[in-house]
Tab-separated table of C-alpha atoms and ligand atoms in Angstrom:
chain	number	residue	atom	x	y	z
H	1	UNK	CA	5.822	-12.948	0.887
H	2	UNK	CA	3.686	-14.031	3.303
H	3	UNK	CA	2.923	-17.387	5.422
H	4	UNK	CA	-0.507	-18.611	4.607
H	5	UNK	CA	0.158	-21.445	7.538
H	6	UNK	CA	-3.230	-21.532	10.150
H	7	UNK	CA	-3.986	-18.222	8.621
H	8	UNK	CA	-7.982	-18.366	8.401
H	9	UNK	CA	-9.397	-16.798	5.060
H	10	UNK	CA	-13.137	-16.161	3.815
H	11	UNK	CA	-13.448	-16.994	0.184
H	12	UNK	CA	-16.416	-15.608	-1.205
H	13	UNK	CA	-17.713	-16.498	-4.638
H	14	UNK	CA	-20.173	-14.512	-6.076
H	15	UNK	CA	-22.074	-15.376	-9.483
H	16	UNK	CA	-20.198	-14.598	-12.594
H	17	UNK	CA	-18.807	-17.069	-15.220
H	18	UNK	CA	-15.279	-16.974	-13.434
H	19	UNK	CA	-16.655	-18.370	-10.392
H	20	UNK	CA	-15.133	-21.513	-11.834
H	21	UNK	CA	-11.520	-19.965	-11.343
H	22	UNK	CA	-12.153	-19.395	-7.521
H	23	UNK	CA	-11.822	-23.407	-7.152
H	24	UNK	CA	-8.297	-23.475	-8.134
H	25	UNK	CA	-7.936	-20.126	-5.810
H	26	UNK	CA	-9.320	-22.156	-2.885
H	27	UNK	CA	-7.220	-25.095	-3.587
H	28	UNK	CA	-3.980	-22.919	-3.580
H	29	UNK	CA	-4.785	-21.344	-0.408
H	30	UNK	CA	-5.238	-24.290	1.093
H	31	UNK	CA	-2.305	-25.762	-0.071
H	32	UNK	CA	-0.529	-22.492	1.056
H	33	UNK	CA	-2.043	-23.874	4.636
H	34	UNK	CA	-4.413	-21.575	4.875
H	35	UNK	CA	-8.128	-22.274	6.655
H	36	UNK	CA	-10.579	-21.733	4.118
H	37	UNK	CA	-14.448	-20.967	4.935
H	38	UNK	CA	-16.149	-20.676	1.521
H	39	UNK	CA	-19.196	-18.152	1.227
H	40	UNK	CA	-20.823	-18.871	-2.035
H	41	UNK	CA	-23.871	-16.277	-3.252
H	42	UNK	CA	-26.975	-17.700	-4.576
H	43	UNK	CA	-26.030	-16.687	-8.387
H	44	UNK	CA	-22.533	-18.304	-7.785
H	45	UNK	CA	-24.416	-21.560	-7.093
H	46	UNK	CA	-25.309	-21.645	-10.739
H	47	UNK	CA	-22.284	-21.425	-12.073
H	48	UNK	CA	-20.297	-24.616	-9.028
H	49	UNK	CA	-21.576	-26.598	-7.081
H	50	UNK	CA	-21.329	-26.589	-3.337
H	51	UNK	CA	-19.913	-30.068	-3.573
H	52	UNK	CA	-17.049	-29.060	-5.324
H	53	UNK	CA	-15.903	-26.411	-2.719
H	54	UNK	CA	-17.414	-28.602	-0.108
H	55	UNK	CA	-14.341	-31.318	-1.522
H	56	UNK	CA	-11.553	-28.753	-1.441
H	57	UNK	CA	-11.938	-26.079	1.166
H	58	UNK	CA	-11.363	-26.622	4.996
H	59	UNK	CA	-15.103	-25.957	5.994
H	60	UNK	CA	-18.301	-26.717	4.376
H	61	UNK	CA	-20.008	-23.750	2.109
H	62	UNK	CA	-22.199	-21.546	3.505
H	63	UNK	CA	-25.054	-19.719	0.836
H	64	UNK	CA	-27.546	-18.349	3.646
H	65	UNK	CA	-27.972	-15.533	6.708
H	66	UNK	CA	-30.672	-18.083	8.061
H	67	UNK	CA	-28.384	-21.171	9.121
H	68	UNK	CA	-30.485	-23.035	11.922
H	69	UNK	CA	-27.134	-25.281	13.194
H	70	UNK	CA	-25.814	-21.958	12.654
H	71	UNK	CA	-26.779	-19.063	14.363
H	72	UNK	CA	-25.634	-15.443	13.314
H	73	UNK	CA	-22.766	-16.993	10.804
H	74	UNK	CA	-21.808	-13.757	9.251
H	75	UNK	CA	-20.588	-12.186	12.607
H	76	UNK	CA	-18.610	-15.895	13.403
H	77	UNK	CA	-17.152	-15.174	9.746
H	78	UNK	CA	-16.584	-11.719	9.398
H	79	UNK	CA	-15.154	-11.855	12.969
H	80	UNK	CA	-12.752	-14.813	12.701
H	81	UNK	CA	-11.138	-13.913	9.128
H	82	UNK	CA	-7.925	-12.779	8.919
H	83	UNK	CA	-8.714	-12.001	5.215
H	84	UNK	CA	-11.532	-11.958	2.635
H	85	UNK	CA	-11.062	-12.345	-0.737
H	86	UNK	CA	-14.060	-11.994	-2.911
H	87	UNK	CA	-13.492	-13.836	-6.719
H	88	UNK	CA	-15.310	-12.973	-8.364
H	89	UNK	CA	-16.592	-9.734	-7.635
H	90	UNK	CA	-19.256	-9.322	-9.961
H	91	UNK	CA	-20.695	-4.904	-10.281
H	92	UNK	CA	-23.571	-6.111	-8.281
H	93	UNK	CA	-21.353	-7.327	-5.379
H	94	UNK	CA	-18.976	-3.960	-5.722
H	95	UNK	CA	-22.119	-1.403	-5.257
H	96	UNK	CA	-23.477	-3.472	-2.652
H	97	UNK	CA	-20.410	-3.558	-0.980
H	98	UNK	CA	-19.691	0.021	-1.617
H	99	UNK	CA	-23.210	1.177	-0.438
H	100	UNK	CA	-22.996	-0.972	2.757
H	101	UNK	CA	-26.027	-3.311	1.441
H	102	UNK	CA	-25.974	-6.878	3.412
H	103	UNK	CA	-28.754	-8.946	1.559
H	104	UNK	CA	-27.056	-12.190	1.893
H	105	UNK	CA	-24.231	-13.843	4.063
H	106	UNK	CA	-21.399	-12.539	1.585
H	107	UNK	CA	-22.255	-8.612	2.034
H	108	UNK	CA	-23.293	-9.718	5.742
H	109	UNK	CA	-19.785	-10.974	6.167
H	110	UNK	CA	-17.616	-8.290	4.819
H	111	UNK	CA	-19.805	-5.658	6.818
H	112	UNK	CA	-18.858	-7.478	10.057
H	113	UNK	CA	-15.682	-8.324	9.372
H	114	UNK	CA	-12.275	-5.689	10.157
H	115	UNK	CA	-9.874	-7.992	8.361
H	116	UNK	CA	-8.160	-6.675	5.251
H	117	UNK	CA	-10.862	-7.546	2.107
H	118	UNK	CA	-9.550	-8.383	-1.438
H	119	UNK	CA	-11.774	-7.693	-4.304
H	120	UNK	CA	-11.357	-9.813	-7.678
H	121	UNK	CA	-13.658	-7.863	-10.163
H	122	UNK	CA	-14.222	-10.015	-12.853
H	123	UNK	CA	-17.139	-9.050	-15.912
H	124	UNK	CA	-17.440	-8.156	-19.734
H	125	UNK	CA	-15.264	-4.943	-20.670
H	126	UNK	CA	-18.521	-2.707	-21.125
H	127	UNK	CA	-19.949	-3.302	-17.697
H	128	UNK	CA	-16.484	-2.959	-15.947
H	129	UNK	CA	-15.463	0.436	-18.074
H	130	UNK	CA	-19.193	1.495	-16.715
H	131	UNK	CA	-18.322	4.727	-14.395
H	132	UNK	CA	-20.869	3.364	-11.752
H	133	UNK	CA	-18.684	0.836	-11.517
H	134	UNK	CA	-15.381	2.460	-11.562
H	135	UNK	CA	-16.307	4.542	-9.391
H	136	UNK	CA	-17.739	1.713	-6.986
H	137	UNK	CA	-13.996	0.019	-7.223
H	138	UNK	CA	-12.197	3.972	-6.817
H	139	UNK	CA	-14.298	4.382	-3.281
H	140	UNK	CA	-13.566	0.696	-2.088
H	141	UNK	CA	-10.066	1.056	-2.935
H	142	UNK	CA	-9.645	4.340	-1.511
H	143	UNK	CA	-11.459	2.530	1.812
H	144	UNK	CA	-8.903	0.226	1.800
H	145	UNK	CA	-9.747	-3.060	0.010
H	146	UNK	CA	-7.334	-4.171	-2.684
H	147	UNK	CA	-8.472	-4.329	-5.845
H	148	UNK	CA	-6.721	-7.429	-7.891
H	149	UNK	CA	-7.478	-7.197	-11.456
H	150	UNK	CA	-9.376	-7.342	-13.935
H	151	UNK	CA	-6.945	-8.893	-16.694
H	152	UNK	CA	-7.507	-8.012	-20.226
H	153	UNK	CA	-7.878	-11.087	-22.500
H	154	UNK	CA	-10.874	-13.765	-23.543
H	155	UNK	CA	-13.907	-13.145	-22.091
H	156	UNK	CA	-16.906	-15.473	-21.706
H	157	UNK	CA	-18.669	-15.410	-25.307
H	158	UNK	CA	-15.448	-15.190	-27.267
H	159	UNK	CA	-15.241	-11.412	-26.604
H	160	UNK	CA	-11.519	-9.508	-25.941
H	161	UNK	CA	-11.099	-6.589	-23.492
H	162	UNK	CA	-10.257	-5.914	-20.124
H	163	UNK	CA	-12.318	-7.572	-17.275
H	164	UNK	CA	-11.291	-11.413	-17.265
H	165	UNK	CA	-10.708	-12.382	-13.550
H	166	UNK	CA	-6.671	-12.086	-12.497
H	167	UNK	CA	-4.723	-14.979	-12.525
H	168	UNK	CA	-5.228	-17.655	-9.225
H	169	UNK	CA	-1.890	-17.113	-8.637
H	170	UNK	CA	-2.093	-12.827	-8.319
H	171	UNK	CA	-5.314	-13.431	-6.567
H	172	UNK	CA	-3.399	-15.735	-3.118
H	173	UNK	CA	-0.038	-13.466	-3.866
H	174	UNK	CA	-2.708	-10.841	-2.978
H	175	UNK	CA	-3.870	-12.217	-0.038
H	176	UNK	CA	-0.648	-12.854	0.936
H	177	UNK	CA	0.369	-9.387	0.569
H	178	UNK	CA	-2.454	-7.627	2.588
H	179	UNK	CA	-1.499	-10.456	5.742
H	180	UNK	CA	1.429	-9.708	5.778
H	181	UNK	CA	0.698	-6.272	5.805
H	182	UNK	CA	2.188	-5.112	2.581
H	183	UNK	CA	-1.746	-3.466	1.615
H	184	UNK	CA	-0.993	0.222	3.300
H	185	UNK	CA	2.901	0.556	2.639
H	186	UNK	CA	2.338	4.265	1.893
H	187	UNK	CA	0.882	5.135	5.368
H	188	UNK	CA	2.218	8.163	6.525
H	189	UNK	CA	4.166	9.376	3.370
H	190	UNK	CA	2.620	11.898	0.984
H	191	UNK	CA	2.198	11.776	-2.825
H	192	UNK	CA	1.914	14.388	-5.014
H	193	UNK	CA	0.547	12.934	-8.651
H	194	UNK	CA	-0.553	15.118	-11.940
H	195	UNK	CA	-3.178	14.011	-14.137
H	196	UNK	CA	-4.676	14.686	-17.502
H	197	UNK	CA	-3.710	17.141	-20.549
H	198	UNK	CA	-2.826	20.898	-20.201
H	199	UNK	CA	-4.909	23.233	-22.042
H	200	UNK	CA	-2.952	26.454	-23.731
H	201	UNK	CA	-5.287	28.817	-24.556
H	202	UNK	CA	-5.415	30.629	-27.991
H	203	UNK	CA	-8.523	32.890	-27.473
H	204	UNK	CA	-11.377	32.573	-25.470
H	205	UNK	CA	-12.348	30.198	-27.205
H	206	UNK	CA	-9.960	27.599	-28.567
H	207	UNK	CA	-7.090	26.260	-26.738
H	208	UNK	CA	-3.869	23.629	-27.851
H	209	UNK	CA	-4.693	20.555	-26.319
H	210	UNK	CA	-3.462	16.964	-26.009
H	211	UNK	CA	-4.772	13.423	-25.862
H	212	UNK	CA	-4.198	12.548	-22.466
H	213	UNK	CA	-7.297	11.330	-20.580
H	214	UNK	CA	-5.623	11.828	-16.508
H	215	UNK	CA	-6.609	8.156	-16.592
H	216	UNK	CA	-3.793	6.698	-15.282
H	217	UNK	CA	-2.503	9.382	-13.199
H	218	UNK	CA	-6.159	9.189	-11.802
H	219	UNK	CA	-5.553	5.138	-11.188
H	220	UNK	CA	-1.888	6.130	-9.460
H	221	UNK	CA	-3.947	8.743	-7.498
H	222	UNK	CA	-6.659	5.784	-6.308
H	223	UNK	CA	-3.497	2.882	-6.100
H	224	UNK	CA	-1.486	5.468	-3.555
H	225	UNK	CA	-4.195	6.597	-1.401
H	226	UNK	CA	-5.403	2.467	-1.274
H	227	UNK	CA	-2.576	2.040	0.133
H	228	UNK	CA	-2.453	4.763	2.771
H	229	UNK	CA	-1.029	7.840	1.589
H	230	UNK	CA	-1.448	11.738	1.449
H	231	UNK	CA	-2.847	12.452	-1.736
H	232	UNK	CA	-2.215	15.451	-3.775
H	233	UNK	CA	-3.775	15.481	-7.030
H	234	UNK	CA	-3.495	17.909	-9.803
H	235	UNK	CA	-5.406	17.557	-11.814
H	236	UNK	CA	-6.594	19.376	-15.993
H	237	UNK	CA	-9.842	16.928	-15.733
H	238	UNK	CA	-11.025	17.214	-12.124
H	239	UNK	CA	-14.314	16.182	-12.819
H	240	UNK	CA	-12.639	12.607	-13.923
H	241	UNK	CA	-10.686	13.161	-10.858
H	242	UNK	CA	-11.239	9.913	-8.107
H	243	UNK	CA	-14.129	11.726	-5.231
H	244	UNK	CA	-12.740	9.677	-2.542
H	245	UNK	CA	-10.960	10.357	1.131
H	246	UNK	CA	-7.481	10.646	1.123
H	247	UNK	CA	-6.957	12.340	-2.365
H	248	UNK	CA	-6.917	16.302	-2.218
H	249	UNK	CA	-8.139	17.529	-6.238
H	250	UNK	CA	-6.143	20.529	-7.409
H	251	UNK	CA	-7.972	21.309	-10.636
H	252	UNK	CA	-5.876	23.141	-12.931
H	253	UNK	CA	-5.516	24.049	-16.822
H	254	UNK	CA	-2.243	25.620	-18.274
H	255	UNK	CA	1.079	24.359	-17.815
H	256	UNK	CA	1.618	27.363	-15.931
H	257	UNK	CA	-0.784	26.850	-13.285
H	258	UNK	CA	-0.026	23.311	-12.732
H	259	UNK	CA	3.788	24.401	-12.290
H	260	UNK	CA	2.487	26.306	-9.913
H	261	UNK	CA	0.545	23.899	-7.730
H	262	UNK	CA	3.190	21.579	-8.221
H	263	UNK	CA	5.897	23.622	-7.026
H	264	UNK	CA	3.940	24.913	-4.154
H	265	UNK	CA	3.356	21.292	-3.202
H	266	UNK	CA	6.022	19.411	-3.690
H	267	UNK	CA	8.098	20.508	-0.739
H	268	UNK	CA	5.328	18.267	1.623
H	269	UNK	CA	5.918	15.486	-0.765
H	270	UNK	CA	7.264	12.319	-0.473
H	271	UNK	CA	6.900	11.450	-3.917
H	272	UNK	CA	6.011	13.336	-6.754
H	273	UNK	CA	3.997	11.496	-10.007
H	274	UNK	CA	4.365	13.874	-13.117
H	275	UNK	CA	1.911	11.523	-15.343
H	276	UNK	CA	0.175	14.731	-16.954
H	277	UNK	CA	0.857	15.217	-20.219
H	278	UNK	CA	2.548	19.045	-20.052
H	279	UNK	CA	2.405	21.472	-22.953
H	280	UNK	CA	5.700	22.004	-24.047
H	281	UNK	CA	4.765	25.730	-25.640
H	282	UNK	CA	2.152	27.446	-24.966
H	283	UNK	CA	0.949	30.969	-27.481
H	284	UNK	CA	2.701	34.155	-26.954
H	285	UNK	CA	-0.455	36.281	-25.374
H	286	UNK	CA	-4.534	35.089	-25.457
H	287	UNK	CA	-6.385	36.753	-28.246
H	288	UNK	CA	-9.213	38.696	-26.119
H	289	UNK	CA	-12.036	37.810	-28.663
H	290	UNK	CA	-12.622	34.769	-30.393
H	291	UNK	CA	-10.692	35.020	-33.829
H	292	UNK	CA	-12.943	35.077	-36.653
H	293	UNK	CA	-12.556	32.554	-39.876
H	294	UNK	CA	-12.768	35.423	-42.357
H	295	UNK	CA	-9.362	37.049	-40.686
H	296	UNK	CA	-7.715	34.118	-42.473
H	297	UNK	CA	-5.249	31.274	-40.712
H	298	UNK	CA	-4.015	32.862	-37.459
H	299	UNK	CA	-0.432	33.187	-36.996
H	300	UNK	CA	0.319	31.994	-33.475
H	301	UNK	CA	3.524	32.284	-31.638
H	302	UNK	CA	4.524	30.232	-28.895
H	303	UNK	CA	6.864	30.431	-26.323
H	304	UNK	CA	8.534	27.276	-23.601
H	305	UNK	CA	6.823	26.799	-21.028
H	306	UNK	CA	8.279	25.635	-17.396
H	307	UNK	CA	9.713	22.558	-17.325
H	308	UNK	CA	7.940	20.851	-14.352
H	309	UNK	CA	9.778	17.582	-14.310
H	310	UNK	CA	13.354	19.233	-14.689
H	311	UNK	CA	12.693	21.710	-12.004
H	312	UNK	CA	11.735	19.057	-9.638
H	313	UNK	CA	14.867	17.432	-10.452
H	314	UNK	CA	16.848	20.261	-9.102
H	315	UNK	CA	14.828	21.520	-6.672
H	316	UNK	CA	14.211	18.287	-4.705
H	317	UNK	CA	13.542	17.735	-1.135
H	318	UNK	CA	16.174	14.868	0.271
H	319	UNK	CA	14.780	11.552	0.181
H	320	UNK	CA	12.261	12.579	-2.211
H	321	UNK	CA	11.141	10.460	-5.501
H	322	UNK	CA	10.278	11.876	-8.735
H	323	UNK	CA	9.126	10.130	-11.593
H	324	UNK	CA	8.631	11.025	-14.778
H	325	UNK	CA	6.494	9.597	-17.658
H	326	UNK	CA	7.204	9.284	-21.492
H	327	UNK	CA	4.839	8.596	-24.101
H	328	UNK	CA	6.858	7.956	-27.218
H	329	UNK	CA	5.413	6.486	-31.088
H	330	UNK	CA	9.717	6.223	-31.919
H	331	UNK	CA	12.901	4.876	-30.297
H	332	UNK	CA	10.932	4.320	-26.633
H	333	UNK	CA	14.164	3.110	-24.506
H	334	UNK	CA	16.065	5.688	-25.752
H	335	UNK	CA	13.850	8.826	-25.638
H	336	UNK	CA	12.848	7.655	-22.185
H	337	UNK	CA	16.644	7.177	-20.565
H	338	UNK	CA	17.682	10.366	-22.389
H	339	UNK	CA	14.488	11.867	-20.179
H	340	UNK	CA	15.621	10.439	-17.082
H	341	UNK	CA	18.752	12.015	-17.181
H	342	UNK	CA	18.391	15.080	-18.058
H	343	UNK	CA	15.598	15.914	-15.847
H	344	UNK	CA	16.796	14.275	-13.204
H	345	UNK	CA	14.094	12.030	-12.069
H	346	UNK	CA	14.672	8.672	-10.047
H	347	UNK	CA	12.398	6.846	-12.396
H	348	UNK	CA	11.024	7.569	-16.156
H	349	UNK	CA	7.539	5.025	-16.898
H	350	UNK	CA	7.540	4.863	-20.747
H	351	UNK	CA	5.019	3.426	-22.761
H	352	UNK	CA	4.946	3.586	-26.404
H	353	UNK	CA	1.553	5.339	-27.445
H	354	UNK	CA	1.126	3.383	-30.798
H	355	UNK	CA	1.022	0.243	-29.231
H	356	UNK	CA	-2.599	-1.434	-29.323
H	357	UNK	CA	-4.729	-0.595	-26.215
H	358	UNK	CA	-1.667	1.827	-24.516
H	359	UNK	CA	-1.899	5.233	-23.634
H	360	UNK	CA	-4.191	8.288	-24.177
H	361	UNK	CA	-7.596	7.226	-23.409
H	362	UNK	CA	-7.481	4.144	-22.691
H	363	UNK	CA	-8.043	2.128	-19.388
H	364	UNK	CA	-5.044	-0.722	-20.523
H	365	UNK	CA	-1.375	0.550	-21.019
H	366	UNK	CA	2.026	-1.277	-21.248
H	367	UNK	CA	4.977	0.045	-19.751
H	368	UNK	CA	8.823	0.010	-18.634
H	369	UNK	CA	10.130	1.065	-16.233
H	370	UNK	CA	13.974	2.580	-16.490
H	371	UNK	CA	15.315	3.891	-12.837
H	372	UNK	CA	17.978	5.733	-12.387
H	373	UNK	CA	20.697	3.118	-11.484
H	374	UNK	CA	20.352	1.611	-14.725
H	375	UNK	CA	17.638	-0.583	-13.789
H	376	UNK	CA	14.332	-1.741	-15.962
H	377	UNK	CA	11.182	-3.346	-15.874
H	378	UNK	CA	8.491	-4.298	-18.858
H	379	UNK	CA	5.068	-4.351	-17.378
H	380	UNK	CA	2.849	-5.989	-19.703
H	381	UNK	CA	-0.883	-5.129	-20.934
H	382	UNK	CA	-2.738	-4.367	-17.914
H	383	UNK	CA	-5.980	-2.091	-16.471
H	384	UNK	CA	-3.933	1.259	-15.451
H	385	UNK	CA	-4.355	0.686	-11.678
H	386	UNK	CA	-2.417	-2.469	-11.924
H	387	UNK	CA	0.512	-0.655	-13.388
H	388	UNK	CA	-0.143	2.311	-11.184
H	389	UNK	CA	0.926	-0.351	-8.573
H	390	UNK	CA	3.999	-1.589	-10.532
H	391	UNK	CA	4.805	2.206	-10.802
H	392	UNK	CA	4.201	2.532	-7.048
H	393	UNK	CA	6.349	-0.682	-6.364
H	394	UNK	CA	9.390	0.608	-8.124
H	395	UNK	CA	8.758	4.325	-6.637
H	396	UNK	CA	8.883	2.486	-2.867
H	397	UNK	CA	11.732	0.172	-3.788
H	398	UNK	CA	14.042	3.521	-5.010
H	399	UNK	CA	13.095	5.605	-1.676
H	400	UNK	CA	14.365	2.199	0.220
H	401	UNK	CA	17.259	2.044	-1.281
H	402	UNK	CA	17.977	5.377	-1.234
H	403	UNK	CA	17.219	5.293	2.843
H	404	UNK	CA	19.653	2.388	3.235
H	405	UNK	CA	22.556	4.499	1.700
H	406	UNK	CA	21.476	6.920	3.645
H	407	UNK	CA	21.760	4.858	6.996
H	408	UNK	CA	18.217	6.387	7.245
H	409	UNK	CA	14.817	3.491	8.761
H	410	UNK	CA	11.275	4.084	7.516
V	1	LIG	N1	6.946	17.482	-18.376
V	1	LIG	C1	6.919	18.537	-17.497
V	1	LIG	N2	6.834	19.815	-17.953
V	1	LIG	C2	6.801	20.074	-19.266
V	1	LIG	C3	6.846	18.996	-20.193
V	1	LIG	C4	6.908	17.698	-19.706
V	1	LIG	O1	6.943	18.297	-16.284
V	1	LIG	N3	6.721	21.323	-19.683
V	1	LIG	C5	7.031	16.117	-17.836
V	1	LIG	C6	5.855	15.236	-18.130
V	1	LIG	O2	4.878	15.337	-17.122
V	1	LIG	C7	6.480	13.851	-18.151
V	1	LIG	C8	7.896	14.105	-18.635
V	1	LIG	O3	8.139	15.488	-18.412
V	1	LIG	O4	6.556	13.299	-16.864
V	1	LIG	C9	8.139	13.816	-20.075
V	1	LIG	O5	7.220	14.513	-20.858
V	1	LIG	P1	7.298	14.460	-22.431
V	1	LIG	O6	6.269	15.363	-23.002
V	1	LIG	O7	7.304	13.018	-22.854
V	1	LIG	O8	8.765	15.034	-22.638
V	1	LIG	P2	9.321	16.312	-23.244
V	1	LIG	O9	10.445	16.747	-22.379
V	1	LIG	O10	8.233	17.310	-23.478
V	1	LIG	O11	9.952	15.777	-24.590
V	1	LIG	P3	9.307	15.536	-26.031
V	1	LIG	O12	7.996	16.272	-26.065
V	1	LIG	O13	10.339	16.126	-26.929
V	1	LIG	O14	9.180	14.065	-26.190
């Protein structure tokens, strides 16, 4: 980790009920020996006083463009950060921030600013799961600001669900990270992720199906390209798909053709993400006309369909990671190691679909993570981009080690 020592940071506070938190996030930083400057919005003055960050941080707060002792403050702000961390980030900051909207000396600031930007959404679960604003945090992401949180747990009013503000603690290991760096550790390297459920048609009309949602190969999509890759994404909801630069859509719908895309992309890959949920069968010949209810219960036939996982096992480029997924209701360790071996991926992420808030459909899983070398991880209840990163952490940490075997530098 990084040294916060002299390091100056912008800590802007905008008005939600966690604005609260971001006084025990200023006092860590400055213990960490950081220089906080504390913007505070007009809305976040409702919720602290200015005395209180006035007390703690290294410079007084500033709340206004229109400073007489202080001329132009957003370009002296903006311009002498080495970081900004926004906590909270309410949905009106994000779309502001997103549309490039400076109304006050917070939006001012992060437009004139080129230092690395850390956003702490924080807000009740319905307003957060709100696709305006998902897709506000996908397009500042996939510009380059990291994204810390939003938790799931209490929110203000009693209420449960993701969209409390991340721990203090994430929010300055956060900070830390981007300073020293660590925000684009995919620059350069391409990654090749599938998303969503295949579709197996029956007729021309009805299909087999499953539940996944491509959320969180969607959220790995967003988390890699945040952090500077190549991104390939194929994709059986495109549509759902993150519209952002640095992520290619593929939009495909049988197992067959996303063996295909993924076969003719994975030799330009650096890493390879199988999070789609692949038909295992798929019916032997499509009906050409929709089947009618008074020919009685269809008999359908299937037949195996590729593999895509095992293939990329044994058709690997050197160097390259693949990881698998397994979503399990029985036996989850087991089912998931027996994957990892015989399909010869570097990494199997496992989560156990019965589990409250985990899996299909949701925006919260819970995972672990079993690598090849007999290593494992849990990853507790979290939004899927956060364990898109823990997913992305363990991917980097295998290619490493397999480099320093290898004798091989990145
Ligand atoms: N997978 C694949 N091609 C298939 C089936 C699965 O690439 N035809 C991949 C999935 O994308 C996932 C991993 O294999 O990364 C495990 O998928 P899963 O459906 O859990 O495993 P299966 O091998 O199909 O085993 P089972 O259905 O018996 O649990």
């Amino acid at each position: 980790m990084g040294d916060l020592t002299g390091r100056r940071i912008v800590l802007g506070v905008t008005g939600g009920i966690a604005a609260y938190k971001a006084v025990d996030v200023c006092r860590r930083l400055v213990d960490a020996g950081a220089h906080v400057a504390p913007v505070l919005t007009k809305g976040a003055l409702r919720f602290v006083g200015a005395a209180t960050f006035d007390a703690l941080a290294s410079e007084r707060v500033q709340t206004s463009l229109w400073d007489e002792q202080n001329p132009i403050p957003h370009t002296r702000l903006g311009q002498g950060a080495d970081a900004i961390v926004v906590c909270p980030a309410t949905a009106r900051l994000l779309s502001d921030y997103r549309s490039g909207r400076s109304g006050d000396l917070l939006t001012a600031t992060l437009l004139a600013t080129r230092a690395p930007v850390v956003l702490c959404p924080a807000m009740h679960t319905e307003m957060w799961e709100q696709p305006a604003v998902q897709e506000n945090v996908q397009v500042l992401a996939a510009r380059g600001a990291e994204i810390v949180g939003p938790d799931v747990g209490r929110l203000a009013g009693g209420d449960m669900g993701a969209g409390r503000l991340a721990a203090p603690s994430a929010i300055v290991d956060a900070v830390e990270r981007v300073l020293a760096g660590g925000g684009r550790d995919l620059e350069g390297r391409t990654v090749l992720v599938t998303a969503g459920g295949t579709r197996e048609p029956i007729c021309p009309v009805r299909y087999i199906g499953n539940r996944s949602s491509g959320k969180q190969g969607h959220a790995l999509a967003v988390e890699a390209a945040a952090r500077g890759a190549k991104v390939l994404c194929v994709s059986t909801v495109p549509r759902g798909a993150p519209d952002v630069p640095g992520i290619e859509v593929v939009g495909v719908d049988t197992a067959a053709e996303m063996a295909e895309a993924v076969q003719r992309l994975a030799p330009g890959a650096d890493y390879v993400l199988m999070a789609a949920a692949v038909a295992d069968f798929r019916p032997v010949g499509v009906a050409d006309q929709k089947m009618k209810k008074a020919d009685g219960p269809p008999e359908i036939r299937l037949e195996p369909t590729t593999d895509i996982l095992a293939e990329l096992g044994r058709t690997r480029t050197p160097g390259q990671v693949i990881v698998g997924f397994a979503a399990e209701t029985t036996d989850l360790r087991q089912n998931a190691a027996a994957k990892l071996t015989a399909k010869g991926a570097d990494l199997i992420v496992a989560n156990d679909v019965t589990a409250p808030d985990t899996g299909f459909d949701h925006d919260t899983n819970a995972v672990v993570l079993l690598d090849a070398e007999g290593g494992e991880a849990v990853v507790p209840l979290a939004g899927k981009r956060q364990i898109a990163r823990a997913v992305l952490d363990a991917a980097i940490d295998i290619r490493h080690r397999h480099n320093a075997r290898n004798g091989e530098t990145e």
